Short mmCIF file of C-alpha atoms in Angstrom, two decimals:
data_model
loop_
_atom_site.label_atom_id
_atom_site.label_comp_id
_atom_site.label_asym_id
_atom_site.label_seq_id
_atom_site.Cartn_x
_atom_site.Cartn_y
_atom_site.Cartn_z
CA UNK A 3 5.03 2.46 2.53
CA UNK A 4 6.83 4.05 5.32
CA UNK A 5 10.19 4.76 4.98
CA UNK A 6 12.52 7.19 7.02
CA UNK A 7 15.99 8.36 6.65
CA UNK A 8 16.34 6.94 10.33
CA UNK A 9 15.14 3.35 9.12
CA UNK A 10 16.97 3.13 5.66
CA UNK A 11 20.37 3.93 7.90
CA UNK A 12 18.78 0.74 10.00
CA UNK A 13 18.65 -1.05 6.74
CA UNK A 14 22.00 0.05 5.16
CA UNK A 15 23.78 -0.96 8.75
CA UNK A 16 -18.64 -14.01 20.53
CA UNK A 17 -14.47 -15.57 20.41
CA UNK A 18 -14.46 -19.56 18.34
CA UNK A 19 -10.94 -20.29 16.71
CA UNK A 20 -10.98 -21.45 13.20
CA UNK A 21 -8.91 -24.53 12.63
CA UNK A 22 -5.59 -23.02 11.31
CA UNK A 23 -3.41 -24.39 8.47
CA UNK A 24 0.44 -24.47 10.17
CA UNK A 25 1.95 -21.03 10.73
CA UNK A 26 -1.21 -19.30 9.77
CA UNK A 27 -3.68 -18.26 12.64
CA UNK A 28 -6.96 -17.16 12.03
CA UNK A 29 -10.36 -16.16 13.64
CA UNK A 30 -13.71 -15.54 12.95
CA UNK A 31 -15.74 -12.46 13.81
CA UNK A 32 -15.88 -11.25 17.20
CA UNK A 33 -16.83 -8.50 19.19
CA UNK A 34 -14.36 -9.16 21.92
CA UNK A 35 -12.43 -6.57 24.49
CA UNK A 36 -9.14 -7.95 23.60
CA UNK A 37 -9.26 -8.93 19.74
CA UNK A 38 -5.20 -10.42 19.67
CA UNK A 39 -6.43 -13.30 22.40
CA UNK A 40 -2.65 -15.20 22.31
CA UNK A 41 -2.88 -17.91 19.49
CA UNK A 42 0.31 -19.49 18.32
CA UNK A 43 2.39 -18.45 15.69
CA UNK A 44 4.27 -21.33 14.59
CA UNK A 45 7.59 -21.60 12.53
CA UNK A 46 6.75 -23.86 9.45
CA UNK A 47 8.47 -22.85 6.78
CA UNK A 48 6.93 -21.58 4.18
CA UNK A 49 6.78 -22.76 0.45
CA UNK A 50 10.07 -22.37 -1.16
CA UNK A 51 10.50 -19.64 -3.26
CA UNK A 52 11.70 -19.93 -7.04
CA UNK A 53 14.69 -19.90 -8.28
CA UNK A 54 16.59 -16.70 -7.95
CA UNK A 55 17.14 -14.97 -11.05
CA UNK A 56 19.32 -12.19 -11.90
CA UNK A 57 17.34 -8.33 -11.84
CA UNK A 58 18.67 -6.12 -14.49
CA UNK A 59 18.14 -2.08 -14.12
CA UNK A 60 16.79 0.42 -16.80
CA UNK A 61 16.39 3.67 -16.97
CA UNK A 62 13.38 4.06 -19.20
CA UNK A 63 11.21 6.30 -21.13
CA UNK A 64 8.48 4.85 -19.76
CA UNK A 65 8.62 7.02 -16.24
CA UNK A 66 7.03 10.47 -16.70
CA UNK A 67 6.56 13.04 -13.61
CA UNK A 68 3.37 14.52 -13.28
CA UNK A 69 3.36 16.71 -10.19
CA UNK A 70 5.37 17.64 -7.62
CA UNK A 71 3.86 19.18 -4.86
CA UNK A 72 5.37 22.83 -3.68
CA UNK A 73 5.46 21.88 0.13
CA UNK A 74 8.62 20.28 0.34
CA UNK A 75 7.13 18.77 3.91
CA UNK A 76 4.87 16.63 2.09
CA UNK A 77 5.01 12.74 2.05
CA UNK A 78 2.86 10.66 -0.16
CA UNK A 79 2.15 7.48 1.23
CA UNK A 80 -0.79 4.99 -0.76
CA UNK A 81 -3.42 5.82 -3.95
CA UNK A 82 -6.21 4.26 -5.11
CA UNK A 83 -7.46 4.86 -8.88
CA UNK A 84 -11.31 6.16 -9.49
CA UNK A 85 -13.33 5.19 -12.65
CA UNK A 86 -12.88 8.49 -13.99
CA UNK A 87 -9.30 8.19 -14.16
CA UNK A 88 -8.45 10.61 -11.16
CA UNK A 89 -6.15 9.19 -8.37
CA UNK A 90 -6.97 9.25 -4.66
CA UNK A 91 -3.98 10.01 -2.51
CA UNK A 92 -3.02 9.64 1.64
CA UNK A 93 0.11 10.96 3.19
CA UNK A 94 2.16 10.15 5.93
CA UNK A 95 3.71 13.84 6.86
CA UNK A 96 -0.08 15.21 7.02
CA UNK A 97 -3.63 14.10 8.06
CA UNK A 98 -4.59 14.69 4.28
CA UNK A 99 -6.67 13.34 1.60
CA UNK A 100 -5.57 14.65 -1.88
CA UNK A 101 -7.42 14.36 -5.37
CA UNK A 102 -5.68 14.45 -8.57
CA UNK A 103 -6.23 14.40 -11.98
CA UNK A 104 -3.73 13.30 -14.73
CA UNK A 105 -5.05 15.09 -17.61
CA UNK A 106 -4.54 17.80 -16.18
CA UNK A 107 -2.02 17.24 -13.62
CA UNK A 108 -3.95 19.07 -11.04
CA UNK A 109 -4.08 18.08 -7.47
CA UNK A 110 -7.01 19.41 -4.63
CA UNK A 111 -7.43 18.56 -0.76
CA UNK A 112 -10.03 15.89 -0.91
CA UNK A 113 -10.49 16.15 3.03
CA UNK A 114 -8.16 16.37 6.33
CA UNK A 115 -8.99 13.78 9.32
CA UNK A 116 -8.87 14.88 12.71
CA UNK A 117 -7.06 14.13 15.28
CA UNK A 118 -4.23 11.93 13.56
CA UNK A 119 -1.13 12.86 11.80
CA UNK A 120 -0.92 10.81 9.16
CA UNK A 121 -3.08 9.12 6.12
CA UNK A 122 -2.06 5.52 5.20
CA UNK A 123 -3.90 2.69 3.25
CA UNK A 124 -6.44 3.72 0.64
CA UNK A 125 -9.14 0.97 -1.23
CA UNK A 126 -12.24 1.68 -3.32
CA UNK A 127 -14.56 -0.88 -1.64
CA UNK A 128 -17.95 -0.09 -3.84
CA UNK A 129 -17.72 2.52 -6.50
CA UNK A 130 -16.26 6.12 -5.43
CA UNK A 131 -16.24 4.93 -1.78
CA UNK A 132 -13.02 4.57 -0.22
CA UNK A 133 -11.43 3.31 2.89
CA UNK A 134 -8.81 5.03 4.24
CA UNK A 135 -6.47 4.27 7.49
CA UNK A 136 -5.56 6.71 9.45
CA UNK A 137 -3.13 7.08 12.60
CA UNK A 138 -0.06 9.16 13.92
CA UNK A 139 3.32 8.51 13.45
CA UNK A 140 6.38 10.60 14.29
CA UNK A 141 8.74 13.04 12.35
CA UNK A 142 10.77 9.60 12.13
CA UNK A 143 7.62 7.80 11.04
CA UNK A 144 8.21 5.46 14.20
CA UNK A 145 3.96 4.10 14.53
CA UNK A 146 2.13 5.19 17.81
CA UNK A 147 -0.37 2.66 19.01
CA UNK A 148 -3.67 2.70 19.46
CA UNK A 149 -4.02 5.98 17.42
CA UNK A 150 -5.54 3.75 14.79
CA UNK A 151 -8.72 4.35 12.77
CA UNK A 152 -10.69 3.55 10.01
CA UNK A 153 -12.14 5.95 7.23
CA UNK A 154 -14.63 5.86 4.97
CA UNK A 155 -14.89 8.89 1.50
CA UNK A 156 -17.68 9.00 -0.29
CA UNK A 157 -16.93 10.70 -3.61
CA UNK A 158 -20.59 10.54 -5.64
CA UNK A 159 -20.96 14.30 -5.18
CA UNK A 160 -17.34 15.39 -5.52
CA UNK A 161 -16.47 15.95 -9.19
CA UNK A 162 -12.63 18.29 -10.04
CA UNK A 163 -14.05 19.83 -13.30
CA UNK A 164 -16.76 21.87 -11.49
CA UNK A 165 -15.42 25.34 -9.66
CA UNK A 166 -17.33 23.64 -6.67
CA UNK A 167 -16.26 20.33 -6.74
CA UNK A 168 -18.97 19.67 -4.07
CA UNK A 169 -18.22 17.53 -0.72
CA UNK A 170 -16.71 14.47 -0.06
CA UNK A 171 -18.38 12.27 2.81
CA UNK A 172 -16.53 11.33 5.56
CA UNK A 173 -17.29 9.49 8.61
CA UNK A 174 -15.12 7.62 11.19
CA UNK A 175 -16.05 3.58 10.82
CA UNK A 176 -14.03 2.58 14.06
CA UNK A 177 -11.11 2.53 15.97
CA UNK A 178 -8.59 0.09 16.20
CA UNK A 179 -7.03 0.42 19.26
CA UNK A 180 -5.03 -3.01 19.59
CA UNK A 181 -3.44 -1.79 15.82
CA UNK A 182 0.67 -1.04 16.45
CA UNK A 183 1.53 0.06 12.92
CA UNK A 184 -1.28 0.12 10.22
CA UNK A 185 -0.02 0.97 6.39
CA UNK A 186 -1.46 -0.98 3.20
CA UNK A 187 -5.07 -1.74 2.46
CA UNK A 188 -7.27 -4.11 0.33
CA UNK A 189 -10.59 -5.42 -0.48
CA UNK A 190 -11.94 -8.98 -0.23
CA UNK A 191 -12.65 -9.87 -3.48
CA UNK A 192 -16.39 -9.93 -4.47
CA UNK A 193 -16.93 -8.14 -1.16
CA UNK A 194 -18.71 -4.81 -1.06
CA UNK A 195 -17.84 -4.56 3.19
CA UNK A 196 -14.60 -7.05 3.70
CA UNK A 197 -11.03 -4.95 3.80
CA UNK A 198 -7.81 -5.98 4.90
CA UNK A 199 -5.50 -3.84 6.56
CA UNK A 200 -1.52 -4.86 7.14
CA UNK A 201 -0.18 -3.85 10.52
CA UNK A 202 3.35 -3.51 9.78
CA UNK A 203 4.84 -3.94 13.64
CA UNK A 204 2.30 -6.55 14.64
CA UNK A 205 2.89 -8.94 11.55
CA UNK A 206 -0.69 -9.39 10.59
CA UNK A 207 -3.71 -8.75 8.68
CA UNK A 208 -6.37 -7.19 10.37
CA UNK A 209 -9.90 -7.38 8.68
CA UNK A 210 -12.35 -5.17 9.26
CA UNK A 211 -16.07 -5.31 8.10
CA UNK A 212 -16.85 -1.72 7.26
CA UNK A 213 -20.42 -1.98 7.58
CA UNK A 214 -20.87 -3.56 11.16
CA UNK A 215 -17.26 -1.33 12.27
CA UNK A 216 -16.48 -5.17 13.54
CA UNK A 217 -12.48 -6.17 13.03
CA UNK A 218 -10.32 -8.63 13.92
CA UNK A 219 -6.86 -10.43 13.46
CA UNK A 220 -7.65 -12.28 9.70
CA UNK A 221 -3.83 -13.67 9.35
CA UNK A 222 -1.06 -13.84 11.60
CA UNK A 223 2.60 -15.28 10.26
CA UNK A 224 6.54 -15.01 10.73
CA UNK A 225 6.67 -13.64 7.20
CA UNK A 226 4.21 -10.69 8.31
CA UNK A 227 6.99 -10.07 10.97
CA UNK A 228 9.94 -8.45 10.78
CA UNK A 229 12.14 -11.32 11.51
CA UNK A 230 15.80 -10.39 12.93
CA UNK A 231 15.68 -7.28 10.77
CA UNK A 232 16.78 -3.85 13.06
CA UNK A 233 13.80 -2.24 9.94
CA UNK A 234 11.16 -1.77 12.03
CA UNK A 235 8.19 -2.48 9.10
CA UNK A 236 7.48 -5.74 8.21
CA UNK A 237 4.09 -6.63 6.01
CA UNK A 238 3.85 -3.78 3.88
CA UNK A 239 1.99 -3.45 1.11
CA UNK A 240 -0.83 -5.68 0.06
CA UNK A 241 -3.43 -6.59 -3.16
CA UNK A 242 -5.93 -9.04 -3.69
CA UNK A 243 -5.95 -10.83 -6.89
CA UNK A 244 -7.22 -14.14 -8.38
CA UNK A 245 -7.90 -15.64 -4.84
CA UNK A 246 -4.68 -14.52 -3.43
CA UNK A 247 -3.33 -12.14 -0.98
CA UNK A 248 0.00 -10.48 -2.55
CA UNK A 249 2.51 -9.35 -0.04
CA UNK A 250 5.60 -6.93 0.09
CA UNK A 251 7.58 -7.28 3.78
CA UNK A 252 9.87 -4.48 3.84
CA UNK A 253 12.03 -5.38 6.41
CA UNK A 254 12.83 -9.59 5.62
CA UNK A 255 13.16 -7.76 1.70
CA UNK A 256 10.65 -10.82 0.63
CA UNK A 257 7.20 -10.60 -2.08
CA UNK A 258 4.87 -13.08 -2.11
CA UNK A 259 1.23 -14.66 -1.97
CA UNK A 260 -1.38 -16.75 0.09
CA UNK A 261 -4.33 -18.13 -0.80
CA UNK A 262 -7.15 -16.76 0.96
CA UNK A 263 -10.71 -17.34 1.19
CA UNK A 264 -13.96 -15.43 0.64
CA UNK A 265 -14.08 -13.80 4.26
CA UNK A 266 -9.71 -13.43 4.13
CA UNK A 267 -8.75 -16.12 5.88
CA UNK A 268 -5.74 -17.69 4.66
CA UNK A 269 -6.28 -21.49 3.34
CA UNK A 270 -2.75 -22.45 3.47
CA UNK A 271 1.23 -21.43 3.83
CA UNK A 272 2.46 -18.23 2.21
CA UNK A 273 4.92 -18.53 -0.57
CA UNK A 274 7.90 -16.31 -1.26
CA UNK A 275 8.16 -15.32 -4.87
CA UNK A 276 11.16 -12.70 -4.80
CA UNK A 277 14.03 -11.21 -2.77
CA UNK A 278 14.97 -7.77 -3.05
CA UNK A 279 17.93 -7.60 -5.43
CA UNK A 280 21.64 -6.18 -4.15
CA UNK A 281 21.66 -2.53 -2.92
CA UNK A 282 17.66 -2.04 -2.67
CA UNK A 283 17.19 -0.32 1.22
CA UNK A 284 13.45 -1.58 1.00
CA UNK A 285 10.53 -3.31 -0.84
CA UNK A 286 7.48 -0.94 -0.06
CA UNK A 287 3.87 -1.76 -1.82
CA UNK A 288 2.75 -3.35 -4.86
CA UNK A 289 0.69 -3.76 -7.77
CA UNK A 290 -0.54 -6.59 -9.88
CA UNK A 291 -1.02 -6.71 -13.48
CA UNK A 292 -3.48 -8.38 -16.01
CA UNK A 293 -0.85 -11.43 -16.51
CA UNK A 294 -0.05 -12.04 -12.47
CA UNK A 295 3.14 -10.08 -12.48
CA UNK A 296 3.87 -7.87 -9.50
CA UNK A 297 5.48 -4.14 -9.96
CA UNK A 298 7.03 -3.13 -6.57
CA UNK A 299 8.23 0.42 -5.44
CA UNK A 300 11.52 0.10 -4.24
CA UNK A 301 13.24 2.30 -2.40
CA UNK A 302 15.38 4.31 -3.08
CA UNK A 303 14.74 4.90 -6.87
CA UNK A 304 12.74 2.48 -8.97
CA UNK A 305 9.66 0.38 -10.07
CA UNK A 306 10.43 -3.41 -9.67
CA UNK A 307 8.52 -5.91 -11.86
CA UNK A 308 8.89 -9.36 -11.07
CA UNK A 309 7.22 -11.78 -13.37
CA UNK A 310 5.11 -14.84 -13.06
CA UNK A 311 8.64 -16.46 -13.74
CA UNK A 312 10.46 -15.19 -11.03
CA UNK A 313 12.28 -12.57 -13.35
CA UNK A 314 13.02 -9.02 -11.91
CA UNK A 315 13.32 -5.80 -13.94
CA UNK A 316 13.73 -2.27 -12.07
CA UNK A 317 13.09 0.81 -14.17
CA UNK A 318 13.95 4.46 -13.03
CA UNK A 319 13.49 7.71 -14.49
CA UNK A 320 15.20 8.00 -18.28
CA UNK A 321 18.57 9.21 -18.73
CA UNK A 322 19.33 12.97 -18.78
CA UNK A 323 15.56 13.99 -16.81
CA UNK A 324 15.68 16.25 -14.57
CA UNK A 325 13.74 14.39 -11.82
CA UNK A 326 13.86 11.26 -10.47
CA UNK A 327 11.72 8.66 -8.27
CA UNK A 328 12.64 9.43 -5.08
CA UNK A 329 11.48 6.79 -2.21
CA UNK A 330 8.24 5.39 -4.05
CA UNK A 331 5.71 4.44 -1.87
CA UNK A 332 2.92 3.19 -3.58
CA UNK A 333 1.75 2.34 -6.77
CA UNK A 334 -1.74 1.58 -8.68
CA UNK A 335 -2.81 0.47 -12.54
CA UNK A 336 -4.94 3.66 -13.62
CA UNK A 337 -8.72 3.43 -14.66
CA UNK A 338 -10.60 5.22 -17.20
CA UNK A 339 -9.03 4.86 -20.42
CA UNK A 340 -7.32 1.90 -22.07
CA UNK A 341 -4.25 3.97 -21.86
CA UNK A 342 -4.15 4.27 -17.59
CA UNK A 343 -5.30 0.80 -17.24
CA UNK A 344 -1.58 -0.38 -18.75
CA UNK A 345 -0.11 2.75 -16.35
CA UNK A 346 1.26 2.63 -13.63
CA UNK A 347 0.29 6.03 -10.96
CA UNK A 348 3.23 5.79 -8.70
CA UNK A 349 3.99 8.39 -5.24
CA UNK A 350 6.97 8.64 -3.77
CA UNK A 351 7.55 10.41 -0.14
CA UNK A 352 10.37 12.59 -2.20
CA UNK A 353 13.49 12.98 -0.60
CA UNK A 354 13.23 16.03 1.91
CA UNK A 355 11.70 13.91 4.67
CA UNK A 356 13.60 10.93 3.52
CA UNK A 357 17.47 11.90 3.22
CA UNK A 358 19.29 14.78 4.97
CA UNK A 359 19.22 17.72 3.15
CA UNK A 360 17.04 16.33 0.73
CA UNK A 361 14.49 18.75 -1.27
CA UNK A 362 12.41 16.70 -3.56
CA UNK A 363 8.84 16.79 -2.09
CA UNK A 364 6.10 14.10 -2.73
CA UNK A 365 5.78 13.32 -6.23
CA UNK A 366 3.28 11.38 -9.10
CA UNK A 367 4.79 9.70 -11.50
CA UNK A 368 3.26 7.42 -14.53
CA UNK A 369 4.31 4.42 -16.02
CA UNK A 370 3.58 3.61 -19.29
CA UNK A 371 4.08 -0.68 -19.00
CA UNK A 372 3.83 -1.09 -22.91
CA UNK A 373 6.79 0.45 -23.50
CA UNK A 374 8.85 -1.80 -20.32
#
């Protein structure tokens, strides 16, 4: 979800271990002063991936922009989708949390965290409370350690139609001070106090419970890592789905899954579903559908899907628009309306931060998936 002009020229040139499956290292929860106590990481390889299949490109009818914000400094980074069909929104280049709504394609400053520069992974753990990571990161979006946190926003008495709007509640959950690069977020499914957070430079999964404020290191592998690649992001963006954690790495160019269990804890290898295709600088975060497909931003321009199969598609903005996605970020199914739950909300961090001389802020863009 983190992508800088400096990095895409990179591209273009109580403490008991669980018993851990091969090249997955796990541990239960602890309260411990050093939470990454040196386990091994070992080099299995993981499950094969499938057969590679060609990607074809489209530019399709299907990609609307909603809103582009007017400060060309701004750099959205992750969403998350309320039930009333409004989007929550983070962003790297500020300490902000934005609402918007897509009827009427109207965004508002939800909150702004102190302290940090930057707003990161977003999840709804119980309904219209979301967790948010927060941290600083430079004008190069280069991570700072142990500026890490963890957020939570209680929106019951924050509604956009009202003049008001009330207040959002926000409180600080804890600090993670052993974090190196935090970005993508997700819940433990059936859990109303289990979220996973990727640390991109650490290649892991932290979990945190956001009840207790306890964390720890859930899942630890070489395909979190960044491998050989000079990109300095590895495990990027993350979902949980049908007993699986989904996984983009940005800078090994790789998708795919684990299973986990009902605490996080992976129960076997990971498997490598996809490689980017030819010319892509970087897979960033991802979605999953109601059929087990996974739709990818991909930087610089598109929306990857790549099916169940194996089978990539990339769609970008339709031929003859006047906009385009620039460096998508994030991407989440819509609530609310039969309509949004087959669309795809999609922010990009535009291309003024991104690309010298660049002047395409942050954007929101929908994708209608019945007509891809």
């Amino acid at each position: 979800m983190l992508f800088s002009h400096f990095t895409a020229l990179a591209f273009l040139s109580t403490t008991a271990a669980v018993p851990a499956s091969p090249g997955v290292t796990q541990m239960v929860w602890q309260i411990v002063q050093n939470p990454l106590r040196e386990e091994p990481v070992f080099s299995a390889p993981a499950v094969s991936p499938l057969e590679e299949i060609p990607s074809t490109l489209q530019e399709s009818n299907a990609v609307e922009l909603l809103y582009e914000f007017g400060d060309k400094s701004v750099t959205l980074e992750n969403l998350a989708a309320r039930s009333n069909g409004h989007l929550v929104v983070t962003a790297t280049s500020h300490p902000d949390i934005y609402s918007f709504d897509p009827h009427r394609r109207i965004q508002y400053l939800l909150y702004t965290i102190p302290g940090v520069t930057s707003t990161l992974g977003i999840v709804e753990i119980t309904p219209d409370v979301f967790i948010v990571a927060a941290g600083n990161y430079t004008k190069d979006l280069a991570a700072i350690e142990g500026t890490f946190s963890i957020w939570s926003v209680d929106l019951h008495n924050y509604h956009d139609l009202t003049d008001s709007h009330g207040t959002p509640i926000v409180k600080k959950i804890t600090d993670i001070p052993h974090a190196k690069a935090l970005n993508g977020m997700t819940k433990v499914e059936g859990s109303s106090n289990l979220v996973l957070v990727a640390d991109s430079a650490l290649g892991a999964i932290w979990r945190v419970d956001v009840t207790s404020g306890k964390y720890n290191v859930a899942i630890k592998h070489l395909l979190f890592s960044c491998g050989d690649s000079p990109f300095p992001l590895g495990i990027n963006g993350i979902r949980t789905y049908e007993g699986k954690l989904w996984f983009v790495n940005s800078a090994q160019k790789l998708y795919g899954n684990v299973d986990i269990d009902n605490t996080g804890a992976a129960l076997g290898e990971p498997r490598i579903l996809a490689h980017c295709y030819p010319g892509v600088q970087a897979w960033d975060d991802v979605a999953i559908d109601w059929e087990g497909n996974g739709w990818i931003a991909t930087h610089a321009d598109a929306v990857t899907e790549v099916t169940v199969g194996g089978k990539q598609r990339n769609f970008t903005a339709p031929a003859g628009a006047n906009y385009a996605i620039r460096h998508p970020t994030s991407l989440v199914f819509g609530r609310g309306s039969r309509t949004f739950e087959k669309t795809l909300f999609v922010v990009t961090a535009g291309a003024s931060g991104y690309e010298p001389g660049g002047q395409t802020p942050g954007q929101i863009l929908a994708v209608d998936t019945r007509q891809c």
